[in-house]
mmCIF file of C-alpha atoms and ligand atoms in Angstrom:
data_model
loop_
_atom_site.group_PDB
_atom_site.id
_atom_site.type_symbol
_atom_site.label_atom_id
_atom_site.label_comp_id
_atom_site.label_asym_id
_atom_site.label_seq_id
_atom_site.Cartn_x
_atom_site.Cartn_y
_atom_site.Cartn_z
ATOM 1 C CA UNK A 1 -39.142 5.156 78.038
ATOM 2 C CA UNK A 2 -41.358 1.814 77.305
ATOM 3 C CA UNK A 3 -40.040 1.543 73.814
ATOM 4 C CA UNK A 4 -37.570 -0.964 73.175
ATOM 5 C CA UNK A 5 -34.879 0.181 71.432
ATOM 6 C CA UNK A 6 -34.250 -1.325 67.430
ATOM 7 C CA UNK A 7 -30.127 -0.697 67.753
ATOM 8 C CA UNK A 8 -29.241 -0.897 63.942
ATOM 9 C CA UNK A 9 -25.920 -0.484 64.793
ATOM 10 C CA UNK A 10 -25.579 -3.740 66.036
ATOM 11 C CA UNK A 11 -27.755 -5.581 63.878
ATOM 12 C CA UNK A 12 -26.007 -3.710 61.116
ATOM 13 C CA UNK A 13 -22.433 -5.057 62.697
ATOM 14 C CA UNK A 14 -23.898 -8.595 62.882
ATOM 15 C CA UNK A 15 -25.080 -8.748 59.301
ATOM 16 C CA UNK A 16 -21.432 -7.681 58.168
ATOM 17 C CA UNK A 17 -19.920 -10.001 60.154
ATOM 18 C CA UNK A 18 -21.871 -13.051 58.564
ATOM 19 C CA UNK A 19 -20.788 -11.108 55.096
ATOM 20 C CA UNK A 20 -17.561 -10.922 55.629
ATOM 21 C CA UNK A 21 -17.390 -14.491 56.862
ATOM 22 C CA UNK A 22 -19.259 -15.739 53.777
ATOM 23 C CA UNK A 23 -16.793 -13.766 51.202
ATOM 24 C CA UNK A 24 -13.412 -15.082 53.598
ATOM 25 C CA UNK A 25 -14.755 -18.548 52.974
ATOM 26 C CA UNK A 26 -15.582 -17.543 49.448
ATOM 27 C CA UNK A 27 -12.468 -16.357 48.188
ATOM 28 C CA UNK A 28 -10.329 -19.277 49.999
ATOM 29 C CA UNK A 29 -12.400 -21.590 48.092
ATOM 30 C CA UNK A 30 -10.608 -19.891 45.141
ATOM 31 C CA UNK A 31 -13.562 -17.907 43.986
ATOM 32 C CA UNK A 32 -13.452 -14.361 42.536
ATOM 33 C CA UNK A 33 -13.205 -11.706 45.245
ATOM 34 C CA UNK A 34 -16.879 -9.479 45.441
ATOM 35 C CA UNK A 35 -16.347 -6.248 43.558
ATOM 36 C CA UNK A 36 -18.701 -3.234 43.700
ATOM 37 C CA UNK A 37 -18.560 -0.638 41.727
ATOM 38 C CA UNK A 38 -19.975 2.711 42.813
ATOM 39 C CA UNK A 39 -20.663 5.565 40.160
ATOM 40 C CA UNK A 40 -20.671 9.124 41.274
ATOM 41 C CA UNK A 41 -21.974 11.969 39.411
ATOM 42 C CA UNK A 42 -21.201 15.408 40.559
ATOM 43 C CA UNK A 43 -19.925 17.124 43.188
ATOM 44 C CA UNK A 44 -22.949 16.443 46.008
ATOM 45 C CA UNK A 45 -21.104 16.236 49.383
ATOM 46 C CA UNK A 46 -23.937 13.741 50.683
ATOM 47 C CA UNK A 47 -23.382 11.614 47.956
ATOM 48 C CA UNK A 48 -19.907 11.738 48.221
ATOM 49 C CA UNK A 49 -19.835 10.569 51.811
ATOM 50 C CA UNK A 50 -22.725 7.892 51.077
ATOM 51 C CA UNK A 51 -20.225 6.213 48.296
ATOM 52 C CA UNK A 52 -16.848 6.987 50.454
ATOM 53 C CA UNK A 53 -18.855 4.667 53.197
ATOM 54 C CA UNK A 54 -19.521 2.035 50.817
ATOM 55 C CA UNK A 55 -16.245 1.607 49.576
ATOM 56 C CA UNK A 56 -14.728 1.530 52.674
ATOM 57 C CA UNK A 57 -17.130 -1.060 53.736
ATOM 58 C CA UNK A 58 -15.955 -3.349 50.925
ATOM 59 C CA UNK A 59 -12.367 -3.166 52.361
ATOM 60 C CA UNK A 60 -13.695 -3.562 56.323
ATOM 61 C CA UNK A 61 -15.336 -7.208 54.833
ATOM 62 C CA UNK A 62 -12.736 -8.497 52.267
ATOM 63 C CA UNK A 63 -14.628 -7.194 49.356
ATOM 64 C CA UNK A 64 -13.242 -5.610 46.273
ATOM 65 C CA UNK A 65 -14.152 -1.752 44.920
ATOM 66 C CA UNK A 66 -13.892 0.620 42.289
ATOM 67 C CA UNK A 67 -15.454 3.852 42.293
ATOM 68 C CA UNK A 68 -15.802 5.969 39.327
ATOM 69 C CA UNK A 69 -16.710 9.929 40.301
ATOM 70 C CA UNK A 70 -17.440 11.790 37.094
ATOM 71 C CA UNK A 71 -18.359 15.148 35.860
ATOM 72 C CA UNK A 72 -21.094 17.041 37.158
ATOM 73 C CA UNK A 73 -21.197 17.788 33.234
ATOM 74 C CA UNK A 74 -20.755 14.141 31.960
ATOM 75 C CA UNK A 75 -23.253 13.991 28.773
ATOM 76 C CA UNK A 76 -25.967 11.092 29.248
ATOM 77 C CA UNK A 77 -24.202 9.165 25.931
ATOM 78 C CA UNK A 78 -20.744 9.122 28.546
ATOM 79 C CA UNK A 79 -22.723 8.089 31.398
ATOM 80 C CA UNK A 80 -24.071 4.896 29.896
ATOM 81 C CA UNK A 81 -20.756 3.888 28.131
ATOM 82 C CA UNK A 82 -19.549 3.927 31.872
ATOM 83 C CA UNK A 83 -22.510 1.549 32.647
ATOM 84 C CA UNK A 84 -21.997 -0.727 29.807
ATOM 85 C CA UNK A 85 -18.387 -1.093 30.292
ATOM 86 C CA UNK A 86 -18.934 -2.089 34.230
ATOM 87 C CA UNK A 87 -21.656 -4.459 32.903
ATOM 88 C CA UNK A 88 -19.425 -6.406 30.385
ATOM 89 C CA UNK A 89 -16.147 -6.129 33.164
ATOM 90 C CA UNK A 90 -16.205 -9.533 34.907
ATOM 91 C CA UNK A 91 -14.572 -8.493 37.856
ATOM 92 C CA UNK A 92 -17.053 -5.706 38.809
ATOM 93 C CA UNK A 93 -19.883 -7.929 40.224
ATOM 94 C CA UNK A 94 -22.311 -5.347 41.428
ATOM 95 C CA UNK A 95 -23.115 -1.630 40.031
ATOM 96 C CA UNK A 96 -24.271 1.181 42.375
ATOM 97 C CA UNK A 97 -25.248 4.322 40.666
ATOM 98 C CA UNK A 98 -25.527 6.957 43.350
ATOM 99 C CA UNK A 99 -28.477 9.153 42.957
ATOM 100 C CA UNK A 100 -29.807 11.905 42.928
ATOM 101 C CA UNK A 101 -28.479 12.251 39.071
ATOM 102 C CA UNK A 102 -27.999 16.011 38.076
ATOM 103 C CA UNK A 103 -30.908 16.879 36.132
ATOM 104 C CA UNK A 104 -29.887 16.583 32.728
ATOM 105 C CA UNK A 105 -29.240 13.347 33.417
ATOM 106 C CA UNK A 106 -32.300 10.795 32.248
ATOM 107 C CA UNK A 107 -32.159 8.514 35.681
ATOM 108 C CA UNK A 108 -34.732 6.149 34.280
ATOM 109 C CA UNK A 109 -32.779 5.182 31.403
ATOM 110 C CA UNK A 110 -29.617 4.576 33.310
ATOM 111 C CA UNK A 111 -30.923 2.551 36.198
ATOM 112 C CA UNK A 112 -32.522 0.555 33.164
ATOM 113 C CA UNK A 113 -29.266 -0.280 31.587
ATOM 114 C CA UNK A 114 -27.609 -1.836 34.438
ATOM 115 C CA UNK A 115 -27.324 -5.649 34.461
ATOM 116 C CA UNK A 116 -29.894 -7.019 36.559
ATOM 117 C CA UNK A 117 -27.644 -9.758 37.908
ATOM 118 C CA UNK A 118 -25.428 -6.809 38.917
ATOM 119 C CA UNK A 119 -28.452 -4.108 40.102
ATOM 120 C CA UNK A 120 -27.457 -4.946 43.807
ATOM 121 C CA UNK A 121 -29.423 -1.500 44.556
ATOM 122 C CA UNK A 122 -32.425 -3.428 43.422
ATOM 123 C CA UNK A 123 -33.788 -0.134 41.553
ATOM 124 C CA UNK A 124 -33.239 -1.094 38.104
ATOM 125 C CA UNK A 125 -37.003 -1.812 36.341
ATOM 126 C CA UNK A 126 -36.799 -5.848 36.314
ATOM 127 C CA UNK A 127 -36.317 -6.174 40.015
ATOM 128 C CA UNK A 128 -38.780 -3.838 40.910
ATOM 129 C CA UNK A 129 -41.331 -5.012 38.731
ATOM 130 C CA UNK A 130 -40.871 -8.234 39.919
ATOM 131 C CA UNK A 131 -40.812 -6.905 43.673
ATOM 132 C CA UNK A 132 -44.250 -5.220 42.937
ATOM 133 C CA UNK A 133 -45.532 -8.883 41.542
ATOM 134 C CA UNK A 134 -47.464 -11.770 43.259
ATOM 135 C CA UNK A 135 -44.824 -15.170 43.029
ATOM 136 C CA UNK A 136 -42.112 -13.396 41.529
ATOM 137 C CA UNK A 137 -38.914 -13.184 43.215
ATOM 138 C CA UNK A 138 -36.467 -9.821 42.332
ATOM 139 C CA UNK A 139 -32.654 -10.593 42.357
ATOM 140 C CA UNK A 140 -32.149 -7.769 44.907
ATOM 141 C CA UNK A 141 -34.027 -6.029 47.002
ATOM 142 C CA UNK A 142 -33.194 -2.248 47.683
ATOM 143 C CA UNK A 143 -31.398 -2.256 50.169
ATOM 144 C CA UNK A 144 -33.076 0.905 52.634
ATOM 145 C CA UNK A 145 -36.028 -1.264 52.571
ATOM 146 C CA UNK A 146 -34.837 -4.187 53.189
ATOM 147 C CA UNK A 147 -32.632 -2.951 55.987
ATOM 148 C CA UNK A 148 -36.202 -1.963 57.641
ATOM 149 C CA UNK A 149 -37.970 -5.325 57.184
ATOM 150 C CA UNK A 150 -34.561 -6.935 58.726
ATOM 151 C CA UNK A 151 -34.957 -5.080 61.538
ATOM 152 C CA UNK A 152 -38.505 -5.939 62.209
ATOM 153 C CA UNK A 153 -37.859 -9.342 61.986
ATOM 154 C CA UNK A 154 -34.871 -9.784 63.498
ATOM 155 C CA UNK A 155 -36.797 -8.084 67.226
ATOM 156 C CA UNK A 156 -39.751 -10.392 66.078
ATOM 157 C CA UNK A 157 -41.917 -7.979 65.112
ATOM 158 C CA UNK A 158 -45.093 -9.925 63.255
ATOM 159 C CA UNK A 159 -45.676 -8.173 59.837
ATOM 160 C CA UNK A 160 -48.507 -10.645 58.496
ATOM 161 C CA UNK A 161 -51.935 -9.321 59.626
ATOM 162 C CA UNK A 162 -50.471 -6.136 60.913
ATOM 163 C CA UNK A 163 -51.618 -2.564 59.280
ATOM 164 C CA UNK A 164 -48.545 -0.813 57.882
ATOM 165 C CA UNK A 165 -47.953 2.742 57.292
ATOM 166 C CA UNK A 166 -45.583 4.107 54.934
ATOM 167 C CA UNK A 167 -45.228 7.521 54.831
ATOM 168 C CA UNK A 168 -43.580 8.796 51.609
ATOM 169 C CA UNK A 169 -44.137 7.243 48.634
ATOM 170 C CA UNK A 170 -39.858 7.861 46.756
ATOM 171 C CA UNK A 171 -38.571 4.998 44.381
ATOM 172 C CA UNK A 172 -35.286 4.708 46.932
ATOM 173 C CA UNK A 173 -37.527 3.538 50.399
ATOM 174 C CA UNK A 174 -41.421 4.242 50.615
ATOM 175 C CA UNK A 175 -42.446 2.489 47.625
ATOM 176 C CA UNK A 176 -40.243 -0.267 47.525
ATOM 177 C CA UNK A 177 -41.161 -0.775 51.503
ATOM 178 C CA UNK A 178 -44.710 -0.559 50.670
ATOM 179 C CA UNK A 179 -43.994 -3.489 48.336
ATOM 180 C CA UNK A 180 -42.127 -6.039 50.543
ATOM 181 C CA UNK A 181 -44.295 -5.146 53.257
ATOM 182 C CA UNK A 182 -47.523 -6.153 51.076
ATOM 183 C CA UNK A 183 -45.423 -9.276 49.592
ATOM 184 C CA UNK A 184 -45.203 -10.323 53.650
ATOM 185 C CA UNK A 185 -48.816 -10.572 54.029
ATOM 186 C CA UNK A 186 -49.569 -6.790 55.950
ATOM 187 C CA UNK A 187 -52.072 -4.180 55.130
ATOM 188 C CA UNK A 188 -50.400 -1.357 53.815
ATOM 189 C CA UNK A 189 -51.417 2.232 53.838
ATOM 190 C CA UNK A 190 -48.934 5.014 52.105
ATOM 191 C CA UNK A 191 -49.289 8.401 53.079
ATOM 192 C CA UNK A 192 -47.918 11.752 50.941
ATOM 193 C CA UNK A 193 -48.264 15.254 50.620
ATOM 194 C CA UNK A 194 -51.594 14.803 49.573
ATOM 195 C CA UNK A 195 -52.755 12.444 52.335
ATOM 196 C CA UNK A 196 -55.740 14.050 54.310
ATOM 197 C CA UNK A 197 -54.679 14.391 58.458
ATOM 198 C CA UNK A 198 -51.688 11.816 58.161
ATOM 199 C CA UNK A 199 -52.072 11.846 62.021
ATOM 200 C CA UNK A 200 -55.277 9.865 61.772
ATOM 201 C CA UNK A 201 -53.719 7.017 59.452
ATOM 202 C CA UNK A 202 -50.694 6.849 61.909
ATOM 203 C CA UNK A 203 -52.803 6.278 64.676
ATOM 204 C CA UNK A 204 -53.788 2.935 62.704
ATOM 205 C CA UNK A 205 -50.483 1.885 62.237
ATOM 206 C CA UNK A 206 -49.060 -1.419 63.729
ATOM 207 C CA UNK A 207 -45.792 -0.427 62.060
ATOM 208 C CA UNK A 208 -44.693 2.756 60.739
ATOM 209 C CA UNK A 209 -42.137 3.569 58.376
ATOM 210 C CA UNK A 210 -41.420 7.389 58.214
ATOM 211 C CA UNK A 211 -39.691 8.247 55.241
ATOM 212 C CA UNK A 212 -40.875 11.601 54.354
ATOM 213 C CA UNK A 213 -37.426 13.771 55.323
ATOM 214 C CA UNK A 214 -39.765 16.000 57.551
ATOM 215 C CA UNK A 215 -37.800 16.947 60.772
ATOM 216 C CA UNK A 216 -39.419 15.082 63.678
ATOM 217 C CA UNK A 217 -42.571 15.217 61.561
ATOM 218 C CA UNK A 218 -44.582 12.353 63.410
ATOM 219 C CA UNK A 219 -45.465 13.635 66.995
ATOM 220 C CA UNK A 220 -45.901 11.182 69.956
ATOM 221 C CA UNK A 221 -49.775 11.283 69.929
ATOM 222 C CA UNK A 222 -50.000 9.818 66.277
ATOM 223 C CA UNK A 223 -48.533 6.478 67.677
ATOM 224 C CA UNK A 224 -50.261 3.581 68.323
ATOM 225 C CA UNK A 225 -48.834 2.008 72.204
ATOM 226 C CA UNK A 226 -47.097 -1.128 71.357
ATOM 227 C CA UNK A 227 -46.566 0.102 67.575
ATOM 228 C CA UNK A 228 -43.144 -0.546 65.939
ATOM 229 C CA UNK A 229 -41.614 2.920 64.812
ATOM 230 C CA UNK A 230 -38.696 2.332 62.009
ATOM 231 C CA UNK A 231 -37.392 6.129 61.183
ATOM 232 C CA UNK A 232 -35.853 6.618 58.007
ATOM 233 C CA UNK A 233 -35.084 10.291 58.388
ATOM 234 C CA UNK A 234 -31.900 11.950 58.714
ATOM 235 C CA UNK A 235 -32.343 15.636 59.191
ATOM 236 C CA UNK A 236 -30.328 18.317 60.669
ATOM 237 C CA UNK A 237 -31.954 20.259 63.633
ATOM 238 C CA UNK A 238 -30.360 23.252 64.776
ATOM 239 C CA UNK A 239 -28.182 22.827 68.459
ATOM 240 C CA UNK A 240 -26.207 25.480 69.805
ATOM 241 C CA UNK A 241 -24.972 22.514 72.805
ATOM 242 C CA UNK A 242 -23.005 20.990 69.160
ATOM 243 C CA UNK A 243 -19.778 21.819 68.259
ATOM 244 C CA UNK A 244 -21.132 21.509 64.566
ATOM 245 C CA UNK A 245 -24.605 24.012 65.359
ATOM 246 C CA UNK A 246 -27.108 20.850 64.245
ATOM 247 C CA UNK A 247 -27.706 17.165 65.352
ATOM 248 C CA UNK A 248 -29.104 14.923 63.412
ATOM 249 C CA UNK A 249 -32.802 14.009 64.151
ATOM 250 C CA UNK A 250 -35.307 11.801 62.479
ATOM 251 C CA UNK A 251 -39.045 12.186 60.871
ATOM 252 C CA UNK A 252 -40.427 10.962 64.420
ATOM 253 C CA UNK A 253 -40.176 13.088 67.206
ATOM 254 C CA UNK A 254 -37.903 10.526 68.998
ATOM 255 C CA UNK A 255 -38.659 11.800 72.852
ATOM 256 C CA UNK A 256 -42.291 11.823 72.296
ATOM 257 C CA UNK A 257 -42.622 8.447 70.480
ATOM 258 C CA UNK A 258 -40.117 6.346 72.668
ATOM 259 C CA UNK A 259 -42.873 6.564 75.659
ATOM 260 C CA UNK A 260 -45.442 5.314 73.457
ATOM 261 C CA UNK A 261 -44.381 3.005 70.536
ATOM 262 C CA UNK A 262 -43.108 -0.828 71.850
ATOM 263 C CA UNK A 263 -40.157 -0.469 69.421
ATOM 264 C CA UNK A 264 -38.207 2.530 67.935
ATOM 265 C CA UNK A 265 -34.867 3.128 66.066
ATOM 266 C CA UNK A 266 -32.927 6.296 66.819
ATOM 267 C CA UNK A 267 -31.277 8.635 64.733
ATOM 268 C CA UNK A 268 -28.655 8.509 64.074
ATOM 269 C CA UNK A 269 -27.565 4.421 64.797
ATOM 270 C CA UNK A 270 -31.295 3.025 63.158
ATOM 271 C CA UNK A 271 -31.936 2.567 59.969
ATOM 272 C CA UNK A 272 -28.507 4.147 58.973
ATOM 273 C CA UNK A 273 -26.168 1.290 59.275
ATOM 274 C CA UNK A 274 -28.411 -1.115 57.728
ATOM 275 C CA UNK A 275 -28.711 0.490 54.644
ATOM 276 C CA UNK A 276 -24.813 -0.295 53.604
ATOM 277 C CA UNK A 277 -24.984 -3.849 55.358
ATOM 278 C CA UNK A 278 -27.440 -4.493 53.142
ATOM 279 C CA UNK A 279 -25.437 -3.299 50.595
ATOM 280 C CA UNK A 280 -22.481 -5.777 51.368
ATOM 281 C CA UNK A 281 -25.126 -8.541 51.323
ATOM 282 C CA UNK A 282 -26.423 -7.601 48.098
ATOM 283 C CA UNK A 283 -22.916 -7.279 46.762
ATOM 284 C CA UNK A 284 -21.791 -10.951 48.190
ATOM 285 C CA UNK A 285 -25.082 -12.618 46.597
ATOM 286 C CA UNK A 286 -24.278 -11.152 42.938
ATOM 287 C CA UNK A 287 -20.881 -12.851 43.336
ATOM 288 C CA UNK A 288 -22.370 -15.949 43.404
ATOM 289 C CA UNK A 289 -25.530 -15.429 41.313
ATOM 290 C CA UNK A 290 -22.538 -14.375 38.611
ATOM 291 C CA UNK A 291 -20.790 -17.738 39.599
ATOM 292 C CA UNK A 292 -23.734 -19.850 38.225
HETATM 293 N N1 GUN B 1 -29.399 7.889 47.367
HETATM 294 C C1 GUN B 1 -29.980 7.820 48.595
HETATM 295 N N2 GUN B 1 -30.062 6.533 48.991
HETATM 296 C C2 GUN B 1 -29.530 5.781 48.005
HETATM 297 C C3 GUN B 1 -29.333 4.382 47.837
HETATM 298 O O1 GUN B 1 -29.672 3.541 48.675
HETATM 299 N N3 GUN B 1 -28.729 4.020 46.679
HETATM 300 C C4 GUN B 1 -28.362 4.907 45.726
HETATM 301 N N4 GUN B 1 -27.809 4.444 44.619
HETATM 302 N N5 GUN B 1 -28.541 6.203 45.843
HETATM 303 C C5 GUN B 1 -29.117 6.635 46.988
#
């Protein structure tokens, strides 16, 4: 292996520390505990386990949380009067909606409604207009994305000058990468289904962030030696040598790329962990936006 290894785990750990340090010294200064509220629609037992993991992270750092899991069947008219009432409750300080929605459900117009002083999922339309925009700051930055960019800079990986390449283009990581990756000076490329021989573009790419849900998509030979691989996939690969049958692998064929790329994060223990740090962070900093 020449790669180093990115261990998000521990990065991940290290950014919850500092957050629960910040909301300890927070709320024994007498200020309101940091509430997040997660909203669950359905019956999805991804999405289940994604919000079970945030509250519980609230708890592990001091932080308050309220979840609200509703009907698969909930009408769009119930859905927002859930929204509105979180955004006028002054204890609830941050608003996750977990998505997918079910399909009846108009996503757009929910994300829309939520508070952007409490959108610490960064997806609502004001913060991501104002990530996509030259000297404008969002409130909060989703937080998949940002757990990537952390992770570059935190093993001192240079972003200005480099050539990026994002590959998948979704509202929840490629295109809001794509975005802070541009606002930090690199030259970004984003690849999709309709991307003519991906491989080619990869081999380009100073940094790569895979986020296409393809199992082990991205073979060793795309890399670039010395590139910086940041895998956002989590897929399930069949393993008879698991008790479960599967293991979860990434979009990057991990083996391959390790003895080529200079840094990689594994699946699971990458990108993973960072995404709900993130989270916490977000959560803490609407706290005390709210304060002002
Ligand atoms: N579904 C998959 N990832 C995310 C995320 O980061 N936030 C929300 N709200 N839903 C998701």
């Amino acid at each position: 292996m020449t790669a180093q290894l990115i261990d998000g785990k521990l990065i991940a750990q290290q950014v919850r520390d500092e957050v629960a340090a910040k909301v300890a010294k927070r709320t024994a200064a007498g200020k309101s505990q940091p509430t997040l509220a997660t909203v669950l629609v359905g019956e999805r037992v991804d999405s289940a386990t994604y919000v079970r993991s945030k509250g519980k992270a609230c708890e592990e750092l001091g932080m308050g949380s309220v979840s609200h899991n509703l009907p698969a069947d909930i009408s769009q008219a119930e859905l927002e009067k859930v929204i509105m009432s979180l955004n006028a409750d002054k204890s609830v300080h941050g608003i996750l909606v977990q998505l997918p929605l079910p399909s009846h459900l108009d996503e757009e117009r929910v994300l829309q409604l939520i508070s952007i002083e409490k959108d610490v999922d960064g997806f609502s339309p004001l913060n991501i207009g104002r990530l996509a925009q030259k000297g404008r700051e969002p409130l909060f930055v989703p937080c998949t994305p940002y757990g990537c960019i952390y992770l570059l800079e935190k093993v001192g990986v240079k972003i200005e000058g480099s050539n990026a390449v994002v590959l998948g283009r979704s509202n929840i990581v490629g295109m809001p990468a794509a975005l802070l990756l541009i606002g930090k000076n690199a030259t970004v490329t984003v690849c999709h289904s309709r991307t003519k021989d991906i491989a080619a573009v990869v081999r380009e790419a100073d940094i790569l962030i895979a986020a296409i849900g393809k199992t082990e998509f991205v073979r060793g030979d795309w890399i670039k030696p010395g590139a910086a691989v940041i895998d956002v996939g989590i897929n399930s690969k069949p393993d008879a040598t698991k008790k479960s049958g599967y293991r979860l692998v990434g979009d990057v064929h991990f083996d391959e790329a390790k003895e080529v790329a200079g840094f990689i994060t594994p699946v699971p223990g990458g990108v993973g962990p960072m995404t709900i740090a993130m989270l916490m962070n977000n959560t803490y900093r609407a706290a005390e936006i709210q304060d002002k």
